[in-house]
mmCIF file of C-alpha atoms in Angstrom:
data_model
loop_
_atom_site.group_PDB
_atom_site.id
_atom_site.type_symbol
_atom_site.label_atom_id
_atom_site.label_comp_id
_atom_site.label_asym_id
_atom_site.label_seq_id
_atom_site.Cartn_x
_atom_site.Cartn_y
_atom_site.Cartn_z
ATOM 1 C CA UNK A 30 118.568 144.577 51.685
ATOM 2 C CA UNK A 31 115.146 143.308 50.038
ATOM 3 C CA UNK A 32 116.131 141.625 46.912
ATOM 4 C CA UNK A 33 114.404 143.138 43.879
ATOM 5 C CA UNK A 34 111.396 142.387 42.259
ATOM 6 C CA UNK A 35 112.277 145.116 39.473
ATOM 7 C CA UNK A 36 109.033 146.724 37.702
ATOM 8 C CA UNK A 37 108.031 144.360 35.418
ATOM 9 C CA UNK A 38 106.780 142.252 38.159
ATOM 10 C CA UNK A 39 103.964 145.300 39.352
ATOM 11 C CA UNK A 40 100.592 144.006 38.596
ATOM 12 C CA UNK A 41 98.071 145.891 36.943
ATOM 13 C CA UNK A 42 94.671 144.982 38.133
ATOM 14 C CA UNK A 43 93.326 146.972 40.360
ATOM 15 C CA UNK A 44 90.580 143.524 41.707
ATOM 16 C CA UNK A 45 91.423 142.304 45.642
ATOM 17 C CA UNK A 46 90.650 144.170 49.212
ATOM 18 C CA UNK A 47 91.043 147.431 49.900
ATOM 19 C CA UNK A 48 94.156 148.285 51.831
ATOM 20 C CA UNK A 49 94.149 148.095 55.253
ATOM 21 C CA UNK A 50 95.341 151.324 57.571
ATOM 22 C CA UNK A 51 98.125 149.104 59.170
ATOM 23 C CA UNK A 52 99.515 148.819 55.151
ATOM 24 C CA UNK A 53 98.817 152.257 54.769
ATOM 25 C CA UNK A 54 101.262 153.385 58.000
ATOM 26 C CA UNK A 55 103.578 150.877 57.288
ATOM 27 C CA UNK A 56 103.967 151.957 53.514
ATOM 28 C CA UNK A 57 104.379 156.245 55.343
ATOM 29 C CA UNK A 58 106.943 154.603 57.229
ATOM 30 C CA UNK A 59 109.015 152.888 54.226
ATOM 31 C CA UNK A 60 108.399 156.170 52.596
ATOM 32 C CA UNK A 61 109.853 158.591 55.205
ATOM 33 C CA UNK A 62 113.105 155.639 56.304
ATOM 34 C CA UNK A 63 113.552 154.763 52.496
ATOM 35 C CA UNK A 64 115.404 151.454 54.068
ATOM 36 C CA UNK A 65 113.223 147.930 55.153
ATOM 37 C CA UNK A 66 115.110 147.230 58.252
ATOM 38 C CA UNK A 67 114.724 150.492 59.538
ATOM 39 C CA UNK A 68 110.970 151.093 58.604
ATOM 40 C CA UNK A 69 110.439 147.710 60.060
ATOM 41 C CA UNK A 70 112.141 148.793 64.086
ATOM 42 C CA UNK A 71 110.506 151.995 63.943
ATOM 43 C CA UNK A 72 106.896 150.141 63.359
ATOM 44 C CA UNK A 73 108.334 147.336 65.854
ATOM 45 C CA UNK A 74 107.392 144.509 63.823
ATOM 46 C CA UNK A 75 109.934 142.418 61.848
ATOM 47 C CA UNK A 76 111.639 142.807 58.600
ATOM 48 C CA UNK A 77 110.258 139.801 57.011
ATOM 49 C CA UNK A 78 106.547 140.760 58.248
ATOM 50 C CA UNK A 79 107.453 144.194 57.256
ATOM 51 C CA UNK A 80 108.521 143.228 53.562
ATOM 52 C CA UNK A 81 105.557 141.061 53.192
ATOM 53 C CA UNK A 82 102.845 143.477 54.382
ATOM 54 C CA UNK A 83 103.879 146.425 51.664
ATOM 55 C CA UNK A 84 104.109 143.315 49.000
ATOM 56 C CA UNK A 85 100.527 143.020 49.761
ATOM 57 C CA UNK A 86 99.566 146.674 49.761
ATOM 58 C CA UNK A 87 100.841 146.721 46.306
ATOM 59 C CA UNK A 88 99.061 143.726 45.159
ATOM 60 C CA UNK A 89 96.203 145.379 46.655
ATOM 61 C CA UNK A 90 96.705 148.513 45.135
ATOM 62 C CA UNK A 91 97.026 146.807 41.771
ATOM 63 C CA UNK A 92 100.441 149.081 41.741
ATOM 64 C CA UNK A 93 104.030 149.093 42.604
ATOM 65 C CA UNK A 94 105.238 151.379 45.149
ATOM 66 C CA UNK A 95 108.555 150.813 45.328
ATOM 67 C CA UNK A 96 111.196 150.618 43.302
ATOM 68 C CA UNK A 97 113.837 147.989 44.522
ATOM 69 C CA UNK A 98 115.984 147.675 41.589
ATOM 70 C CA UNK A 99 118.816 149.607 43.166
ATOM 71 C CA UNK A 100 120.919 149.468 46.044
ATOM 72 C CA UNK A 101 118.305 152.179 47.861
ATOM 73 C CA UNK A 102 114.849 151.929 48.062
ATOM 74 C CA UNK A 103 112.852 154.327 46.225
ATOM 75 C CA UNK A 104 109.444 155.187 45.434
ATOM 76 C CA UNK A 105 107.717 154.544 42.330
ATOM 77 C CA UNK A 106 106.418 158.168 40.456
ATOM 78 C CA UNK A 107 102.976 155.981 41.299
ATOM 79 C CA UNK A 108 104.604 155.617 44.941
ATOM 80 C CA UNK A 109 105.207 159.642 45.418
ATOM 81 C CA UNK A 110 101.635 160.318 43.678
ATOM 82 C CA UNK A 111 99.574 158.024 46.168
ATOM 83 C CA UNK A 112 101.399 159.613 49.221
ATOM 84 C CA UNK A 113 99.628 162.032 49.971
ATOM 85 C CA UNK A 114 96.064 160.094 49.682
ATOM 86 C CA UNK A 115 97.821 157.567 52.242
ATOM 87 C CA UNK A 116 98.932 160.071 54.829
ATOM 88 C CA UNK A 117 95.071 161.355 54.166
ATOM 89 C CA UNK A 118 94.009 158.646 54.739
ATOM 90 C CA UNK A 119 95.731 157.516 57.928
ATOM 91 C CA UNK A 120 95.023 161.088 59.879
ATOM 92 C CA UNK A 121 91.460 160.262 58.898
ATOM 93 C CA UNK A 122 91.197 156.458 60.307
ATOM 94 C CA UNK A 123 93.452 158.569 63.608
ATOM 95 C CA UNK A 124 90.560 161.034 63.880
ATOM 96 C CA UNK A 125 87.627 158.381 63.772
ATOM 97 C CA UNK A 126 89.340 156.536 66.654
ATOM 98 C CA UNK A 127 90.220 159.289 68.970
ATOM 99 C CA UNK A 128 85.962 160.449 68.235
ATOM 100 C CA UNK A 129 85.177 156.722 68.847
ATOM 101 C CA UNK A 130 87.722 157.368 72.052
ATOM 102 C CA UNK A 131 86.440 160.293 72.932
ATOM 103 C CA UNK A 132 82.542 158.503 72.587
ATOM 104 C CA UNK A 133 83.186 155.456 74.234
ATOM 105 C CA UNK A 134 84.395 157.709 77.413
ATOM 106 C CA UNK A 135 80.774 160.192 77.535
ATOM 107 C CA UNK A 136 78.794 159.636 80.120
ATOM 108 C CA UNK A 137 75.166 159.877 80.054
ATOM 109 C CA UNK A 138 72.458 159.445 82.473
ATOM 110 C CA UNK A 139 72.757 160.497 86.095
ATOM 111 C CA UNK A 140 75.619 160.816 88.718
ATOM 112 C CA UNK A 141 74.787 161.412 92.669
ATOM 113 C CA UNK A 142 77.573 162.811 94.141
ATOM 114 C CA UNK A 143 77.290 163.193 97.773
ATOM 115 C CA UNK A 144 79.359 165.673 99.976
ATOM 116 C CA UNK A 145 79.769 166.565 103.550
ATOM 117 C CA UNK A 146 79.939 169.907 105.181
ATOM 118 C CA UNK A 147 81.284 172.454 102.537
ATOM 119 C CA UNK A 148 83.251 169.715 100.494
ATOM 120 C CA UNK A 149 81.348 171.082 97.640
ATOM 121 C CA UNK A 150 82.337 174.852 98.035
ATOM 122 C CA UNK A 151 86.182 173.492 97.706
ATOM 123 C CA UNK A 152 88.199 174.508 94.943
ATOM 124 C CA UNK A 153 89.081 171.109 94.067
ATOM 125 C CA UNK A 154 85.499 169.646 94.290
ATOM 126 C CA UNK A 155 83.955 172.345 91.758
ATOM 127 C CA UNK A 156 87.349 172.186 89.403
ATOM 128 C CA UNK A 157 86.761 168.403 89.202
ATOM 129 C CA UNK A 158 82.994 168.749 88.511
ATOM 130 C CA UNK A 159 83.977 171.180 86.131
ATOM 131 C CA UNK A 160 86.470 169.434 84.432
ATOM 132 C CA UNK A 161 83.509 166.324 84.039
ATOM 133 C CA UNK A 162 81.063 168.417 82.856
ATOM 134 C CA UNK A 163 83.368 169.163 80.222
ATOM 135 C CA UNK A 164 84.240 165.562 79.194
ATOM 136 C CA UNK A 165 80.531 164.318 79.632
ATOM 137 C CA UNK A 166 77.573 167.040 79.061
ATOM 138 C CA UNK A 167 74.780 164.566 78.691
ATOM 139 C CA UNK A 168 75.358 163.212 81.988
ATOM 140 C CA UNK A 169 73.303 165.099 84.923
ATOM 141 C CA UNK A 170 75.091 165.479 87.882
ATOM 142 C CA UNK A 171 73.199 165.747 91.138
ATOM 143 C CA UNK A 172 74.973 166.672 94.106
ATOM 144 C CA UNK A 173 73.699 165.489 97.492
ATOM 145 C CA UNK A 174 74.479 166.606 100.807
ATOM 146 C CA UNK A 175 75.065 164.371 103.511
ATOM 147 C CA UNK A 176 75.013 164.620 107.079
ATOM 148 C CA UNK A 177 77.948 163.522 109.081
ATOM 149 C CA UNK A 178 75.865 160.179 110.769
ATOM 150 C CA UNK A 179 74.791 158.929 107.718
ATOM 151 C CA UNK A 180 77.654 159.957 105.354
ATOM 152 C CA UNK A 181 78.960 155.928 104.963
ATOM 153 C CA UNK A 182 75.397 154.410 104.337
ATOM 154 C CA UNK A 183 74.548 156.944 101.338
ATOM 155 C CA UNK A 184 77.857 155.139 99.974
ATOM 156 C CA UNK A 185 77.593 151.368 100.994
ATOM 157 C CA UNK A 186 73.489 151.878 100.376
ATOM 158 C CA UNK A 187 73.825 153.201 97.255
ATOM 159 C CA UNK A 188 71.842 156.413 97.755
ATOM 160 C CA UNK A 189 75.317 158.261 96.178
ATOM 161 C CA UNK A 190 77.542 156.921 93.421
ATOM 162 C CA UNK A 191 80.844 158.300 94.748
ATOM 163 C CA UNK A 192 81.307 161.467 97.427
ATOM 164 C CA UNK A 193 83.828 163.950 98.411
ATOM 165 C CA UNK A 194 84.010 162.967 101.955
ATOM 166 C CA UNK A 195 86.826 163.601 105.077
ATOM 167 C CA UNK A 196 88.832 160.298 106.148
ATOM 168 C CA UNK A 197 89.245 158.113 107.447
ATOM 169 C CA UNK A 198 86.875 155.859 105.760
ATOM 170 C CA UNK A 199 85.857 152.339 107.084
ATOM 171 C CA UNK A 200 88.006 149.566 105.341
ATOM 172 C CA UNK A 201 86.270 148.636 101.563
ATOM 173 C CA UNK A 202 85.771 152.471 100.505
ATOM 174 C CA UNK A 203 88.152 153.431 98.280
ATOM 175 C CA UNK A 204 89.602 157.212 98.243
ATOM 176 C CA UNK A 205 91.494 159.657 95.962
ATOM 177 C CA UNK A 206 93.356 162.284 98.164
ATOM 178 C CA UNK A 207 92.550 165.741 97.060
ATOM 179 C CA UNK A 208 93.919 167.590 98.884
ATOM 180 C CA UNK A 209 95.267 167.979 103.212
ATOM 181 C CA UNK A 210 95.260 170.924 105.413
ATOM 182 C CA UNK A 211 95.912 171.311 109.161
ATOM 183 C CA UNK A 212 92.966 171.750 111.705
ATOM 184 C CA UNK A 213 92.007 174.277 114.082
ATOM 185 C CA UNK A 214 89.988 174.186 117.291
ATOM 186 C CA UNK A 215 86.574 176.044 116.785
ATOM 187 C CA UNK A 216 85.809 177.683 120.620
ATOM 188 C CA UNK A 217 83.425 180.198 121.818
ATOM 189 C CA UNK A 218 84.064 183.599 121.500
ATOM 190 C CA UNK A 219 85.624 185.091 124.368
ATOM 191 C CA UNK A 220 86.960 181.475 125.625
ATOM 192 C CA UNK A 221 90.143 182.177 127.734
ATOM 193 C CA UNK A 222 92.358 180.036 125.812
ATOM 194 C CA UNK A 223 92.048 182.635 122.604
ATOM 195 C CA UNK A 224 94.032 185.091 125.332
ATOM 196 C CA UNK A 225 96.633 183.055 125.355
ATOM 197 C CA UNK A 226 100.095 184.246 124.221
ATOM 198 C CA UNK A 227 101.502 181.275 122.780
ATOM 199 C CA UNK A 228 99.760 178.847 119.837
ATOM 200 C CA UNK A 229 97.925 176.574 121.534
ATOM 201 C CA UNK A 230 98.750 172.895 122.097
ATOM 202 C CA UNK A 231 96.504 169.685 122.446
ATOM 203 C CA UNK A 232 97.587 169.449 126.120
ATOM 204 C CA UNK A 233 95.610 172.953 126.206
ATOM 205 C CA UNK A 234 92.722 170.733 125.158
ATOM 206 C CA UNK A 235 92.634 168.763 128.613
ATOM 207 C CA UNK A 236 89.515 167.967 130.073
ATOM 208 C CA UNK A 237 87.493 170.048 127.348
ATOM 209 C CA UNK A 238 83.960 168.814 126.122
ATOM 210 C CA UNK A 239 83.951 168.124 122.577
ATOM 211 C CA UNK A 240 80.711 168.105 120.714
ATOM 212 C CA UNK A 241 80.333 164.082 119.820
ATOM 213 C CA UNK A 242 78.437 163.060 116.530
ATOM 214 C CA UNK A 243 75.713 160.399 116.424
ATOM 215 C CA UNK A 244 75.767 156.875 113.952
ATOM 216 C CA UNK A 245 78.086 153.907 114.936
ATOM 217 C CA UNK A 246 79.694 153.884 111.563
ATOM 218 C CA UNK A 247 81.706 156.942 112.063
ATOM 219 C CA UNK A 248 82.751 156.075 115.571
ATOM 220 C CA UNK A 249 86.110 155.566 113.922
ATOM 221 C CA UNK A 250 85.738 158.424 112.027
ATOM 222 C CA UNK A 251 84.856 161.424 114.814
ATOM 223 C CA UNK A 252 87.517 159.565 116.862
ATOM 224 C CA UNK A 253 90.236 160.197 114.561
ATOM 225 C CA UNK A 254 89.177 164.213 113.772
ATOM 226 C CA UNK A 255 88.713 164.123 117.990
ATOM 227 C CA UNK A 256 92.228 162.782 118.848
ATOM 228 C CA UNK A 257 89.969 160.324 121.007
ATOM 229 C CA UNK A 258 92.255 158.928 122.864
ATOM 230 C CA UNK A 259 94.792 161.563 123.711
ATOM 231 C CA UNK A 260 98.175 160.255 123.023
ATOM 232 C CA UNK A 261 98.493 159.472 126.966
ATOM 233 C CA UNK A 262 95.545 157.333 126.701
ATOM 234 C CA UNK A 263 93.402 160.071 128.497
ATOM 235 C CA UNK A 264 89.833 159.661 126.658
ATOM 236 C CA UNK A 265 88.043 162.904 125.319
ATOM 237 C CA UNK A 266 85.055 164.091 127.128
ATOM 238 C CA UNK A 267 82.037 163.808 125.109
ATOM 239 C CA UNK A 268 79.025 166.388 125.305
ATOM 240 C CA UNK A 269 75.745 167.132 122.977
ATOM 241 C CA UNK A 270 75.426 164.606 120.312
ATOM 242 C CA UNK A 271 74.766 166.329 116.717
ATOM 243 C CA UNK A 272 74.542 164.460 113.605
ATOM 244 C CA UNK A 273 75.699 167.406 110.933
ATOM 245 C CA UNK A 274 77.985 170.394 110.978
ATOM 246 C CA UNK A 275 75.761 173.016 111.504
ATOM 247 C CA UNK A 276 74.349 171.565 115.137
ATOM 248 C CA UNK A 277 77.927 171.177 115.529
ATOM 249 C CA UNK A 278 78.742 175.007 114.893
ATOM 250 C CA UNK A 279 75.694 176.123 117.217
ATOM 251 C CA UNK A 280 76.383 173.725 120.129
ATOM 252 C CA UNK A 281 79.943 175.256 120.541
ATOM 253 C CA UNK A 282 78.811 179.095 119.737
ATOM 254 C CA UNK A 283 75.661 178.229 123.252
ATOM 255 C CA UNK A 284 79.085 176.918 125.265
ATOM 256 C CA UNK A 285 78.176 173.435 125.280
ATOM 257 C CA UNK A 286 81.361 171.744 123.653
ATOM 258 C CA UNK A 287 84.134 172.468 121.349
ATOM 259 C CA UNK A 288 85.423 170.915 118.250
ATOM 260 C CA UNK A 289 88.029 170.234 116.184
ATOM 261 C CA UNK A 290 87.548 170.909 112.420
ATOM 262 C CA UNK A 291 89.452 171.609 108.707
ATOM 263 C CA UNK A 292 91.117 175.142 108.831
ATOM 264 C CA UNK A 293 88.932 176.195 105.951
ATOM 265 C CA UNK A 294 86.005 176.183 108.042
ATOM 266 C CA UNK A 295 87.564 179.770 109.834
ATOM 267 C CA UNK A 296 86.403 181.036 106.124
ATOM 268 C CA UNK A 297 83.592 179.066 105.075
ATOM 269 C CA UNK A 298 81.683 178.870 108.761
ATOM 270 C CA UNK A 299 81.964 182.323 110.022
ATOM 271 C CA UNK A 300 79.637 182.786 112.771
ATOM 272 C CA UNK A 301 78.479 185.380 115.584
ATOM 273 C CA UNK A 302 79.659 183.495 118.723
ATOM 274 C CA UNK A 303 82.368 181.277 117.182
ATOM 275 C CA UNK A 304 86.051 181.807 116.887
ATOM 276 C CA UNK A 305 88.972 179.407 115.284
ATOM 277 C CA UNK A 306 92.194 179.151 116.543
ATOM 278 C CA UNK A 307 95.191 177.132 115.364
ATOM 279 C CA UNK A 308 96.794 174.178 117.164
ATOM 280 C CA UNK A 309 100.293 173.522 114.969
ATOM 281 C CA UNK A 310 101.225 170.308 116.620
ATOM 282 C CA UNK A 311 98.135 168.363 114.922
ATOM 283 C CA UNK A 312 98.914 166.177 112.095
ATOM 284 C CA UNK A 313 96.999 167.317 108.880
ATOM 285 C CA UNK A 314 93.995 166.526 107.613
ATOM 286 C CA UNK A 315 92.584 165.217 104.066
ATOM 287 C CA UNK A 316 90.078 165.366 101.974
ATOM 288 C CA UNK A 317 89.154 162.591 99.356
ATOM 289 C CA UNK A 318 86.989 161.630 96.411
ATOM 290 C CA UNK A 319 85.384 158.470 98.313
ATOM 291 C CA UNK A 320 83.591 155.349 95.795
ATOM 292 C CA UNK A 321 82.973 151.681 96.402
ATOM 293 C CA UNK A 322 85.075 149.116 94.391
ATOM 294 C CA UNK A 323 81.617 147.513 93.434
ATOM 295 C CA UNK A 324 81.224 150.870 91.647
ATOM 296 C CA UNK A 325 84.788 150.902 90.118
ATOM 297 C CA UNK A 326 83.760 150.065 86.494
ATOM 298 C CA UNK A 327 80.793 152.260 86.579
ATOM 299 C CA UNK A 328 81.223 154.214 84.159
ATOM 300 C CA UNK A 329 80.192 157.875 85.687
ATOM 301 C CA UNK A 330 82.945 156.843 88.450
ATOM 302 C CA UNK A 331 85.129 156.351 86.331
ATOM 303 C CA UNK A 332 85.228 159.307 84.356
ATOM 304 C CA UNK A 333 84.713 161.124 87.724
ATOM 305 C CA UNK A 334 88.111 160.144 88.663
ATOM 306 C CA UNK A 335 89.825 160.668 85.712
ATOM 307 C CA UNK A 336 88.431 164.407 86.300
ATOM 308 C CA UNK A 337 89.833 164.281 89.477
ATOM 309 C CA UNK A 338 93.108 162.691 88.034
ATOM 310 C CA UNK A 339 93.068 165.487 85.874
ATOM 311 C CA UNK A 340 92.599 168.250 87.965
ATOM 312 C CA UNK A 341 95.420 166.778 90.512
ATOM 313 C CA UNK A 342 97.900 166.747 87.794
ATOM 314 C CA UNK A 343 96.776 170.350 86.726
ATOM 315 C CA UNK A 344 97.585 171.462 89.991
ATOM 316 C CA UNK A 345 100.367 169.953 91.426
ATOM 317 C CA UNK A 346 102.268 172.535 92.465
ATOM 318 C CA UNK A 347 99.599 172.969 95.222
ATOM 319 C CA UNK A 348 96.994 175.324 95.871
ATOM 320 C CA UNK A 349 95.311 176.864 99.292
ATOM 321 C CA UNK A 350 91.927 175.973 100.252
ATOM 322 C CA UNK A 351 90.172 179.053 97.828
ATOM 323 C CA UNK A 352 92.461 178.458 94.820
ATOM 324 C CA UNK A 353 95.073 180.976 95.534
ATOM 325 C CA UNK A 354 98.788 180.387 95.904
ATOM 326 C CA UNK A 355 98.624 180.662 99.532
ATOM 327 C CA UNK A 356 97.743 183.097 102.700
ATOM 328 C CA UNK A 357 97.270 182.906 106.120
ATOM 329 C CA UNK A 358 93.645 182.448 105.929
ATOM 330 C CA UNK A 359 92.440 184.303 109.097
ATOM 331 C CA UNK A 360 88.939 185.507 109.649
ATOM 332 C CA UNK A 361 87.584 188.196 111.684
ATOM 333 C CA UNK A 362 87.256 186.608 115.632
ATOM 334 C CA UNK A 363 90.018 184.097 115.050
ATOM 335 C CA UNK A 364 93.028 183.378 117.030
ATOM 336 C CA UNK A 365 96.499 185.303 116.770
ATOM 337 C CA UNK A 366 98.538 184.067 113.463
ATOM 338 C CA UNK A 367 100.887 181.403 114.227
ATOM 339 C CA UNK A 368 99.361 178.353 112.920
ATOM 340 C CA UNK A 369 98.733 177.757 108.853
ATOM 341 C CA UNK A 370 95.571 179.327 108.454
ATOM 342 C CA UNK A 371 93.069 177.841 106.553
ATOM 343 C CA UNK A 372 95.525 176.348 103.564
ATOM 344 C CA UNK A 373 94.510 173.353 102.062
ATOM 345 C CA UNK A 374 96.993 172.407 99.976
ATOM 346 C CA UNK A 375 97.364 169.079 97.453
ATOM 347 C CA UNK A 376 100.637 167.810 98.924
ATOM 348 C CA UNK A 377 101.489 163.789 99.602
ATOM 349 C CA UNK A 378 101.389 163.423 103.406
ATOM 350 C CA UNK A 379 104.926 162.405 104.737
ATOM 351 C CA UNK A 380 104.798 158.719 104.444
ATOM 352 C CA UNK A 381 101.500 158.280 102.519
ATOM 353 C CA UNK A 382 101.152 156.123 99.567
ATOM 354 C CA UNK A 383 100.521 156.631 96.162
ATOM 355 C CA UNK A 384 96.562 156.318 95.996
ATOM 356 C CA UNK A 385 94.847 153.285 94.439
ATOM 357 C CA UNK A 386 92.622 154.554 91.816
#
C-alpha cells in the first residue's frame, strides 16, 4: 500500500508542463481500480513507476488527486472534479491518433492494376477494389488488361504495380490466394465427347490438340493449366499459338484445338460454337492477387492487400464465382451436370500454406 503523503503535502502552483496523456490514462486507471498495485498490472508497468508517474501528474497539475491518508485510496473532491476533463481528454488524444492512423494509411496518386482474362469481372477482384476505394479515394486506380504472353513482364517491367493473375507464377512473384475453382474443358460444339454418358476424364483427353500460348515466360505457366505432361509422361499435342483468351476461345469454336480453362469461363465466355464440359478428376485451380517483393512497401500495394485481406476475412465462409452461396453454374451448350460447375470458391487447397503477405 502507497504510504501517505496526507493533504498538506498537495502543492498549489499551478507553474511546470502540462500533463502528459500517458499521466492522464494512468491517473483513469487509479481512478476506476482505486488500489496502486492493481492500476499498475492493468497498465502493465510497475508499481513503483506507477506511483511515481501520478506523483508527477499532481505536481503538474499543481493539485492533489488522491487522497492516501487511509487504508483505501480515494480521490480528492479536486480528483472526482478533474475526471471527467481527463477521460475528455484521453478519447480526444485516441481520436487524433486513429485520424493520424487512418491518414498515414491513404493512398494517393496512381495504382495500375493489371488483370488477365475476366479476373476483373470476379466477385473478389471488384469487392477488393471496392473495399480500396473506400480506404483511399484520392488514389486513381487504373486497371490494365493483360494478355496471357506478356502477363509476367507488365509485373517484373513495371508496366503494373500488382495484378490479379492465374498461377502458377515464376519463383520471386509473390501471391495472395483469392479464391480456387475446378476447370472444365472448353470443346467445339457438337464434339463427340459432349455425347458421352459418363463425366469425362483426362484419359478422354488423349491425343487432343490443345490451343498452345506464345511468350517463354509462361511456358511453366500454360503447362501447368495444360496438364503438359500427362501423368504417364505422354506430352500434350500442341496446335495454333494465341497469345490472349479471346484467340484462344475462337481457335477452339473453328475446330483447331481445345483448351482447358477456370469453370467460370462456361458463364463469363459464352459463345456460338463453344461448349464447356466438366472433367472432376482435375485438381483445382486458383486465382491470386500477384505483386513483386521490390513493390512490398509501396504503399498502394500495400493497402491493396490489406483490401484483399479484408475482403478474404469478410468472406470466409466461401462464396461461388458470381457472389452467391453456390449453384451448379451451367450455361446453355454445356456438358451434362456432374462436375462443380463454375464455383469458385475461397477455400485453402488441401495441403496449401498459409499465404505470405
Amino acid at each position: 500500500m502507497e504510504q501517505s503523503s496526507g493533504s498538506g503535502d498537495r502543492k498549489t502552483s499551478t507553474g511546470g508542463n502540462d500533463p502528459s496523456v500517458h499521466q492522464l490514462r494512468l491517473f483513469l486507471a487509479l481512478a476506476e481500480e482505486l488500489h496502486f498495485g492493481q492500476a499498475a498490472r492493468r497498465m502493465f508497468i510497475s508499481q513503483p513507476a506507477f506511483s511515481r508517474q501520478i506523483t508527477a501528474l499532481e505536481r503538474r497539475m499543481g493539485l492533489g488527486l488522491l487522497d492516501r491518508s487511509t487504508r483505501r485510496v480515494e480521490l480528492t473532491p479536486e480528483g472526482r472534479a478533474l475526471l471527467p476533463a481527463a477521460r475528455a481528454a484521453v478519447e480526444a488524444a485516441d481520436r487524433l491518433r486513429r485520424a493520424a492512423e487512418l491518414q498515414a494509411r491513404r493512398v494517393s496518386g496512381r495504382l495500375r492494376v493489371g488483370f488477365i482474362g475476366a479476373e476483373a469481372a470476379m466477385p473478389y477482384t471488384q469487392e477488393i477494389l471496392a473495399e480500396f476505394r473506400a480506404r483511399n479515394p484520392e488514389c486513381a486506380v487504373e486497371m490494365c488488361g493483360l494478355d496471357f504472353a506478356g502477363q509476367v513482364e507488365a509485373l517484373t517491367g513495371g508496366e503494373v504495380d500488382a495484378a490479379f493473375l492465374r498461377p502458377p507464377l515464376p519463383a520471386g512473384i509473390r501471391t495472395l490466394q483469392l479464391a480456387a475453382e475446378p476447370r472444365v474443358v472448353c470443346l467445339p460444339a457438337g464434339d463427340p465427347l459432349l455425347s458421352l454418358p459418363r463425366p469425362l476424364s483426362l484419359c478422354d483427353l488423349a491425343g487432343r490438340v490443345f490451343v498452345d500460348v506464345a511468350g517463354e515466360s509462361v511456358r511453366e505457366w500454360w503447362d501447368h493449366w495444360t496438364v503438359n505432361p500427362r501423368p504417364d509422361g505422354t506430352p500434350v499435342r500442341f496446335g495454333p499459338v494465341v497469345t490472349d483468351l479471346e484467340p484462344l476461345l475462337l481457335a477452339v469454336a473453328q475446330g483447331e484445338g481445345i483448351a482447358l480453362l477456370p469453370a467460370a469461363a462456361r458463364e463469363l465466355y459464352p459463345r456460338r460454337g463453344l461448349a464447356y464440359a466438366d472433367i472432376p478428376g482435375l485438381a483445382p485451380v486458383t486465382a491470386a492477387l500477384a505483386w513483386l517483393p521490390a513493390r512490398s512497401e509501396y504503399r498502394g500495394v500495400a493497402a491493396l492487400r490489406q483490401a484483399a485481406r479484408t475482403v478474404l476475412r469478410a468472406g470466409a465462409g466461401g462464396r461461388d464465382a458470381r457472389g452467391n452461396g453456390g449453384g451448379t453454374g451451367r450455361s446453355p451448350g454445356s456438358a451434362k451436370p456432374g462436375g462443380g460447375g463454375a464455383s469458385a470458391r475461397r477455400v485453402r487447397l488441401p495441403g496449401q500454406r498459409r499465404p505470405m503477405v
